Coordinates of C-alpha atoms and ligand atoms in Angstrom, one line a residue:
M1 CA -44.1 296.3 -25.3
A2 CA -43.8 294.1 -28.5
S3 CA -42.4 296.1 -30.7
S4 CA -43.3 295.9 -35.0
A5 CA -40.5 294.1 -37.6
A6 CA -41.7 294.8 -40.6
E7 CA -40.7 297.1 -42.3
E8 CA -43.4 299.9 -45.2
V9 CA -41.9 302.6 -46.6
I10 CA -44.5 305.2 -48.7
M11 CA -44.3 304.8 -52.4
S12 CA -45.6 306.8 -54.8
N13 CA -48.1 307.8 -52.0
R14 CA -48.9 304.2 -50.9
R15 CA -47.8 302.6 -47.6
V16 CA -45.8 299.8 -48.7
I17 CA -44.7 296.6 -46.7
M18 CA -42.0 296.2 -47.4
S19 CA -40.6 292.6 -44.7
N20 CA -43.2 291.1 -42.7
R21 CA -43.4 287.9 -39.9
R22 CA -45.0 285.8 -40.3
V23 CA -45.9 282.1 -39.1
I24 CA -46.4 279.8 -41.6
L25 CA -46.9 275.8 -41.0
K26 CA -44.1 273.8 -43.0
G27 CA -46.3 270.1 -43.3
H28 CA -49.7 268.6 -41.7
V29 CA -49.3 267.3 -38.5
T30 CA -50.6 264.1 -37.4
G31 CA -50.3 263.7 -33.7
V32 CA -49.2 265.7 -31.3
L33 CA -48.3 268.7 -32.3
T34 CA -45.6 270.3 -31.7
E35 CA -42.8 273.9 -32.4
D36 CA -41.2 271.9 -35.1
D37 CA -44.4 271.7 -37.5
M38 CA -44.0 275.7 -37.7
E39 CA -41.2 278.3 -38.8
L40 CA -41.0 281.5 -38.3
V41 CA -40.3 284.2 -41.4
T42 CA -39.1 286.9 -42.5
A43 CA -41.0 287.3 -46.2
A44 CA -39.4 290.1 -48.3
V45 CA -43.0 291.3 -49.7
G46 CA -44.0 294.8 -51.2
I47 CA -47.5 294.4 -50.4
A48 CA -49.8 297.1 -50.8
V49 CA -53.6 297.7 -51.7
P50 CA -53.2 297.5 -55.4
A51 CA -54.8 300.4 -57.1
G52 CA -58.3 300.0 -58.0
S53 CA -59.0 297.4 -55.3
T54 CA -61.9 297.1 -52.6
A55 CA -59.1 295.2 -50.7
V56 CA -57.9 296.6 -46.9
L57 CA -54.5 296.3 -45.7
V58 CA -54.4 296.3 -41.4
K59 CA -51.7 295.9 -38.9
I60 CA -52.0 293.3 -36.3
L61 CA -52.2 294.8 -32.7
Y62 CA -53.0 291.3 -31.6
L63 CA -54.0 287.8 -32.7
S64 CA -56.0 284.8 -31.0
V65 CA -54.3 281.6 -30.6
D66 CA -57.7 279.0 -31.2
P67 CA -57.6 274.7 -30.4
Y68 CA -59.4 274.8 -34.2
M69 CA -56.4 276.2 -35.6
R70 CA -55.2 272.0 -34.6
I71 CA -57.9 271.0 -36.5
R72 CA -56.6 273.1 -39.9
M73 CA -53.3 272.1 -39.7
R74 CA -54.5 268.3 -40.3
N75 CA -54.3 266.3 -44.6
H76 CA -58.5 266.0 -44.4
L77 CA -60.3 263.7 -46.8
E78 CA -63.7 264.6 -46.5
P79 CA -64.1 268.1 -46.5
N80 CA -64.0 269.8 -43.8
Y81 CA -66.3 273.2 -41.8
I82 CA -63.4 275.4 -42.8
P83 CA -60.0 275.4 -45.1
D84 CA -57.3 273.5 -44.3
F85 CA -53.8 275.4 -43.6
V86 CA -51.7 275.2 -46.5
P87 CA -48.2 273.8 -45.3
G88 CA -45.8 276.0 -46.6
E89 CA -48.4 279.4 -46.7
V90 CA -48.6 281.9 -43.6
M91 CA -51.4 280.4 -41.4
A92 CA -54.3 282.9 -40.6
T93 CA -56.3 282.9 -37.4
L94 CA -58.2 285.9 -35.9
G95 CA -56.9 289.4 -35.1
V96 CA -57.5 292.6 -33.5
S97 CA -56.6 295.6 -36.4
K98 CA -55.9 299.1 -37.5
V99 CA -56.4 299.9 -41.4
V100 CA -53.6 301.3 -42.4
A101 CA -54.3 301.9 -46.2
S102 CA -58.0 300.8 -47.7
G103 CA -60.1 300.9 -51.4
H104 CA -62.5 300.1 -49.5
P105 CA -65.4 302.5 -49.1
D106 CA -66.5 301.5 -45.4
F107 CA -63.0 301.3 -43.9
K108 CA -60.8 303.7 -43.4
T109 CA -57.3 304.5 -42.4
G110 CA -56.8 304.1 -38.1
D111 CA -60.7 302.4 -38.2
H112 CA -60.0 298.8 -35.7
V113 CA -61.1 295.7 -37.0
W114 CA -61.7 292.3 -35.9
G115 CA -62.0 289.3 -38.3
M116 CA -59.3 286.7 -40.2
M117 CA -56.1 287.4 -41.0
G118 CA -52.9 286.3 -41.8
C119 CA -51.0 284.9 -38.5
E120 CA -48.1 287.7 -39.2
E121 CA -47.8 291.8 -38.9
Y122 CA -49.6 293.1 -41.8
T123 CA -52.8 291.2 -43.6
L124 CA -53.7 292.6 -46.7
V125 CA -57.7 291.9 -46.2
S126 CA -58.6 291.3 -50.1
H127 CA -62.9 291.3 -49.2
P128 CA -63.1 293.2 -46.0
E129 CA -66.3 292.6 -46.0
S130 CA -65.6 289.8 -43.7
L131 CA -64.1 292.3 -41.0
F132 CA -66.5 293.9 -38.1
K133 CA -65.4 297.6 -37.5
I134 CA -64.9 297.8 -33.4
N135 CA -68.3 299.7 -32.0
H136 CA -67.4 299.5 -29.0
P137 CA -64.1 301.8 -27.7
E138 CA -64.2 301.7 -24.4
F139 CA -62.9 298.7 -23.9
P140 CA -59.6 297.0 -24.5
L141 CA -59.2 296.3 -27.8
S142 CA -57.8 292.8 -26.6
Y143 CA -61.0 291.9 -26.0
Y144 CA -62.6 291.8 -29.2
I145 CA -59.9 288.8 -30.1
G146 CA -62.6 286.5 -27.2
V147 CA -66.1 288.1 -24.8
L148 CA -66.6 290.6 -28.1
G149 CA -65.3 288.1 -30.3
M150 CA -65.8 285.1 -32.0
T151 CA -65.2 283.0 -28.4
G152 CA -67.8 285.5 -26.7
L153 CA -70.3 284.6 -29.5
S154 CA -69.2 280.9 -29.1
A155 CA -70.1 281.4 -25.6
Y156 CA -73.5 283.0 -26.4
A157 CA -74.7 281.5 -29.4
G158 CA -74.1 277.0 -28.9
F159 CA -75.4 278.5 -24.3
F160 CA -78.8 279.8 -26.0
D161 CA -79.6 278.9 -29.5
V162 CA -78.6 275.2 -29.1
A163 CA -78.7 275.0 -25.7
K164 CA -82.0 277.2 -24.8
P165 CA -81.7 276.8 -21.7
K166 CA -84.4 277.3 -18.3
K167 CA -84.4 279.0 -14.9
G168 CA -83.2 276.5 -12.6
D169 CA -81.6 273.6 -15.3
Y170 CA -78.8 272.0 -13.6
V171 CA -75.1 272.9 -15.4
F172 CA -72.7 271.1 -16.7
V173 CA -68.9 273.1 -18.2
S174 CA -65.4 271.5 -18.8
A175 CA -63.2 273.6 -19.6
A176 CA -64.7 276.1 -17.7
S177 CA -62.2 278.6 -16.4
G178 CA -61.3 278.8 -20.8
A179 CA -61.2 281.5 -22.9
I180 CA -65.6 279.7 -24.4
G181 CA -66.3 278.1 -21.1
Q182 CA -65.4 280.9 -17.9
L183 CA -68.5 282.8 -20.8
V184 CA -70.7 279.6 -20.9
G185 CA -70.7 279.8 -16.6
Q186 CA -71.5 283.5 -16.3
L187 CA -74.2 282.8 -19.3
A188 CA -75.9 280.1 -16.3
K189 CA -75.8 281.8 -13.7
I190 CA -77.3 284.7 -15.5
K191 CA -79.8 282.9 -16.5
G192 CA -80.8 281.4 -12.6
C193 CA -78.8 277.6 -13.5
Y194 CA -77.2 275.9 -11.2
V195 CA -73.9 275.2 -12.9
V196 CA -70.2 273.8 -12.3
G197 CA -67.4 273.0 -14.0
S198 CA -64.4 271.3 -14.2
A199 CA -61.1 272.1 -15.2
G200 CA -57.1 271.2 -14.8
S201 CA -55.7 272.5 -11.5
D202 CA -56.4 273.8 -7.9
E203 CA -55.8 277.7 -9.3
K204 CA -58.7 277.3 -12.0
V205 CA -61.2 275.8 -10.0
N206 CA -60.8 278.9 -7.5
L207 CA -60.9 280.7 -10.4
L208 CA -64.4 279.7 -10.7
K209 CA -66.1 279.8 -7.7
T210 CA -64.3 282.9 -6.6
K211 CA -64.3 285.1 -9.8
F212 CA -67.4 283.7 -12.3
G213 CA -70.3 282.3 -9.6
F214 CA -69.6 279.3 -10.4
D215 CA -71.5 277.0 -7.1
D216 CA -69.0 274.8 -7.1
A217 CA -66.4 273.2 -9.2
F218 CA -63.1 270.3 -9.1
N219 CA -59.9 269.7 -11.4
Y220 CA -61.2 266.9 -13.9
K221 CA -56.9 265.7 -13.2
K222 CA -57.5 265.1 -8.7
E223 CA -60.4 263.4 -9.6
Q224 CA -59.7 258.9 -9.1
D225 CA -63.6 258.7 -10.3
L226 CA -65.2 261.2 -12.5
N227 CA -68.7 259.3 -12.0
A228 CA -69.0 259.6 -8.7
T229 CA -66.8 263.2 -8.9
L230 CA -70.2 264.3 -11.2
K231 CA -73.1 262.3 -8.8
R232 CA -72.0 264.3 -6.7
C233 CA -71.8 267.5 -7.6
F234 CA -75.6 266.7 -9.8
P235 CA -77.1 264.4 -7.8
Q236 CA -80.5 264.8 -10.1
G237 CA -78.0 264.3 -13.7
I238 CA -77.2 267.4 -15.3
D239 CA -79.7 268.6 -17.6
I240 CA -77.4 271.1 -19.7
Y241 CA -73.6 269.6 -21.0
F242 CA -71.5 272.3 -22.9
E243 CA -69.2 270.2 -23.8
N244 CA -65.6 271.5 -24.5
V245 CA -63.4 268.0 -24.4
G246 CA -64.7 265.6 -25.2
G247 CA -62.8 261.8 -24.6
A248 CA -63.2 260.7 -21.1
M249 CA -64.9 263.0 -19.6
L250 CA -68.1 262.6 -22.4
D251 CA -68.7 258.9 -21.6
T252 CA -68.6 259.7 -18.1
V253 CA -70.8 262.7 -18.3
L254 CA -73.7 260.5 -20.4
L255 CA -74.3 258.6 -17.5
N256 CA -75.0 261.1 -15.6
M257 CA -77.5 262.9 -18.0
R258 CA -80.7 263.6 -16.6
I259 CA -83.9 262.8 -19.1
R260 CA -83.8 264.8 -21.5
G261 CA -80.9 266.4 -20.9
Q262 CA -79.2 268.1 -23.9
I263 CA -75.2 268.2 -25.2
V264 CA -74.5 271.4 -27.3
A265 CA -70.6 269.8 -28.9
C266 CA -68.9 272.9 -28.8
G267 CA -65.6 271.3 -29.2
M268 CA -63.6 268.1 -28.5
I269 CA -59.6 269.6 -27.5
S270 CA -58.6 266.2 -25.4
Q271 CA -59.2 264.3 -29.8
Y272 CA -57.4 267.1 -31.7
N273 CA -54.0 265.9 -31.2
L274 CA -54.4 262.0 -31.1
E275 CA -54.0 259.9 -34.7
R276 CA -56.8 257.9 -33.8
P277 CA -59.8 259.5 -31.7
E278 CA -61.0 257.8 -28.9
G279 CA -64.5 255.7 -28.8
I280 CA -67.1 256.4 -26.3
R281 CA -68.7 253.8 -25.1
N282 CA -72.1 254.9 -23.5
L283 CA -73.8 256.4 -26.8
F284 CA -76.8 254.5 -25.3
S285 CA -77.6 256.2 -23.1
I286 CA -78.7 258.4 -26.2
V287 CA -81.0 256.0 -26.4
T288 CA -82.1 255.5 -22.9
K289 CA -81.9 258.9 -21.3
R290 CA -84.1 260.4 -24.2
I291 CA -80.5 263.1 -24.3
R292 CA -80.1 265.9 -27.2
M293 CA -76.8 266.3 -28.4
E294 CA -75.9 268.4 -30.8
G295 CA -73.8 270.7 -32.1
F296 CA -72.8 274.1 -33.8
I297 CA -70.3 276.4 -35.9
V298 CA -69.7 279.4 -34.3
L299 CA -69.4 280.8 -38.2
D300 CA -72.7 280.0 -39.6
Y301 CA -73.1 282.7 -36.8
F302 CA -71.9 285.5 -37.3
G303 CA -74.8 287.2 -39.5
T304 CA -76.0 288.0 -35.7
Y305 CA -73.1 289.5 -33.8
R306 CA -73.7 293.0 -33.6
K307 CA -77.5 291.4 -31.8
F308 CA -74.7 289.4 -29.5
E309 CA -72.2 292.7 -29.3
E310 CA -74.6 295.0 -28.2
E311 CA -76.2 292.8 -25.0
M312 CA -72.1 291.1 -24.0
A313 CA -71.1 294.5 -23.8
G314 CA -74.6 295.2 -22.2
Y315 CA -73.5 292.3 -18.9
I316 CA -70.0 293.5 -19.2
K317 CA -71.6 296.8 -18.2
E318 CA -74.2 296.3 -15.7
G319 CA -70.8 293.8 -13.6
K320 CA -72.5 291.0 -15.0
I321 CA -69.6 288.7 -16.6
A322 CA -66.3 289.2 -16.5
C323 CA -63.0 287.7 -18.4
V324 CA -59.4 287.2 -17.6
E325 CA -57.1 287.3 -20.4
D326 CA -54.0 285.2 -20.4
V327 CA -52.0 287.5 -22.8
A328 CA -48.0 286.9 -24.6
E329 CA -46.5 288.8 -26.5
G330 CA -44.9 289.2 -29.8
I331 CA -45.2 287.3 -33.2
E332 CA -42.2 284.3 -32.1
N333 CA -44.5 283.2 -29.3
V334 CA -47.2 282.7 -31.4
P335 CA -46.5 278.5 -32.4
A336 CA -45.7 278.2 -28.3
E337 CA -48.8 279.4 -26.8
L338 CA -50.6 277.3 -29.8
I339 CA -49.6 273.6 -28.1
G340 CA -49.5 275.4 -24.5
L341 CA -53.8 275.5 -25.1
F342 CA -53.1 271.4 -25.1
S343 CA -51.5 271.0 -22.3
G344 CA -54.1 274.6 -20.0
S345 CA -51.1 275.7 -19.2
N346 CA -53.6 278.8 -20.4
V347 CA -55.8 280.4 -17.7
G348 CA -58.3 282.1 -19.3
K349 CA -58.9 283.6 -23.2
K350 CA -55.1 283.4 -25.1
L351 CA -54.1 286.0 -27.1
V352 CA -50.8 286.9 -28.4
I353 CA -49.9 291.4 -28.7
I354 CA -47.9 291.7 -31.7
A355 CA -47.8 294.9 -31.6
Q356 CA -48.3 298.5 -30.7
E357 CA -51.1 300.6 -32.6
Ligands
NAP401 N1 -67.7 274.7 -32.0 C1 -67.2 276.3 -32.6 O1 -67.5 276.9 -33.2 C2 -65.9 276.6 -31.3 C3 -65.2 277.7 -31.7 C4 -64.3 277.9 -30.9 C5 -64.0 277.4 -30.2 N2 -64.0 276.1 -29.9 C6 -64.4 274.5 -29.0 O2 -64.3 275.1 -27.6 C7 -63.0 274.2 -27.1 C8 -61.9 275.4 -26.2 O3 -62.0 276.7 -26.6 P1 -61.4 277.7 -26.0 O4 -61.1 278.6 -26.8 O5 -62.1 278.5 -25.1 O6 -59.8 276.9 -25.4 P2 -59.4 277.2 -23.9 O7 -61.1 276.6 -22.9 O8 -59.4 278.9 -23.3 O9 -58.2 276.4 -23.9 C9 -58.6 274.4 -23.9 C10 -58.2 273.8 -22.6 O10 -58.2 273.2 -22.6 C11 -57.8 272.2 -21.6 N3 -57.7 270.5 -22.8 C12 -56.4 271.2 -22.8 N4 -56.1 270.1 -23.6 C13 -58.0 268.6 -22.9 C14 -57.4 267.6 -22.7 N5 -56.8 266.6 -22.7 N6 -58.7 267.1 -22.1 C15 -58.9 268.4 -21.0 N7 -59.1 269.3 -21.3 C16 -57.8 269.7 -21.6 C17 -57.2 273.4 -21.2 O11 -57.6 273.5 -19.2 P3 -57.6 272.1 -18.7 O12 -57.0 273.0 -17.5 O13 -59.6 273.3 -18.0 O14 -57.4 271.2 -18.9 C18 -57.2 274.7 -22.1 O15 -56.8 275.7 -21.8 C19 -62.6 273.8 -27.4 O16 -63.4 272.2 -27.7 C20 -62.4 274.6 -29.2 O17 -62.4 273.7 -29.8 C21 -65.6 275.7 -31.0

């Protein structure tokens, strides 16, 4: 099991972290992300809650690796929805942590929280209002990296609020075995939709059909003619496409949408490692089929988190939602695990154990 290499001492009744391993971005990245773009460093620091501040110091137990981290490694010339990572500084990601010192009245030592933290062993959170306290100790803490955290909320908000599905809708999900895709497919079944998923291996396709209850699934890497495959899976066309990958998949889906169908643009992972995004040729289908295509950013839904959490917790307890996690261990493995998302090495929600309690 992972053990923390950070050194902590008590000085003047305050907990001080003397050394802290962290993953930094070496420089902005263009093209394919490699391990050379990131570095694990041991920072000799004296991290503590400053006297009189409302910051909290957390010990990180689990970190999430997510595709959007690659987007933050670019040097955006236009303002982006989230700040770029700064070369030479610790990267940020979502994590599950334990509070080890607190200057904030709403957080006490021993509380478990999830939210944005550094890619490191300990983080000083200067605005703890952004953290969510973990309300359901009956679930594994790791669920707050996935099904009960940001990815679960993305699936829920994107499917229910953006797509507004109806019973009987024909739903297609790409990257369907991944963190968000597996949940969208199961939410679609709860709603009474017909759902098909695409994934990048036979093992993943099997998981979609046997564990997550998809009506059908295919391995897009094996299909010679994606258009023919979608026509076979959806002879009457697609009502809702939950878009996770972009590129050729989006282009082909456009030809297979029903009139007044909807495309929920959650992400386009196939484009994140490209220096220049690919073009889409079939956009005129949006006109002829009166398609509504709408993007969303999960950050806009954080204010609705507690409502989502209760509903999703209920589904899990009722056995209506299952989740598959892909667990790695050790902060030194964060770079490789992040890179693995772009070749599909993960089966389910990728997370990294950083420390035991
Ligand atoms: N809008 C938002 O607020 C929001 C929030 C979170 C995530 N997202 C987006 O949601 C999508 C899914 O994220 P996730 O966290 O659930 O990741 P994930 O699906 O767990 O992992 C990424 C998966 O994408 C697939 N993939 C990688 N490169 C690909 C390529 N070139 N072509 C096709 N598929 C490829 C791989 O699966 P296969 O083996 O099946 O290829 C890989 O396992 C991403 O696009 C992400 O950026 C959006």
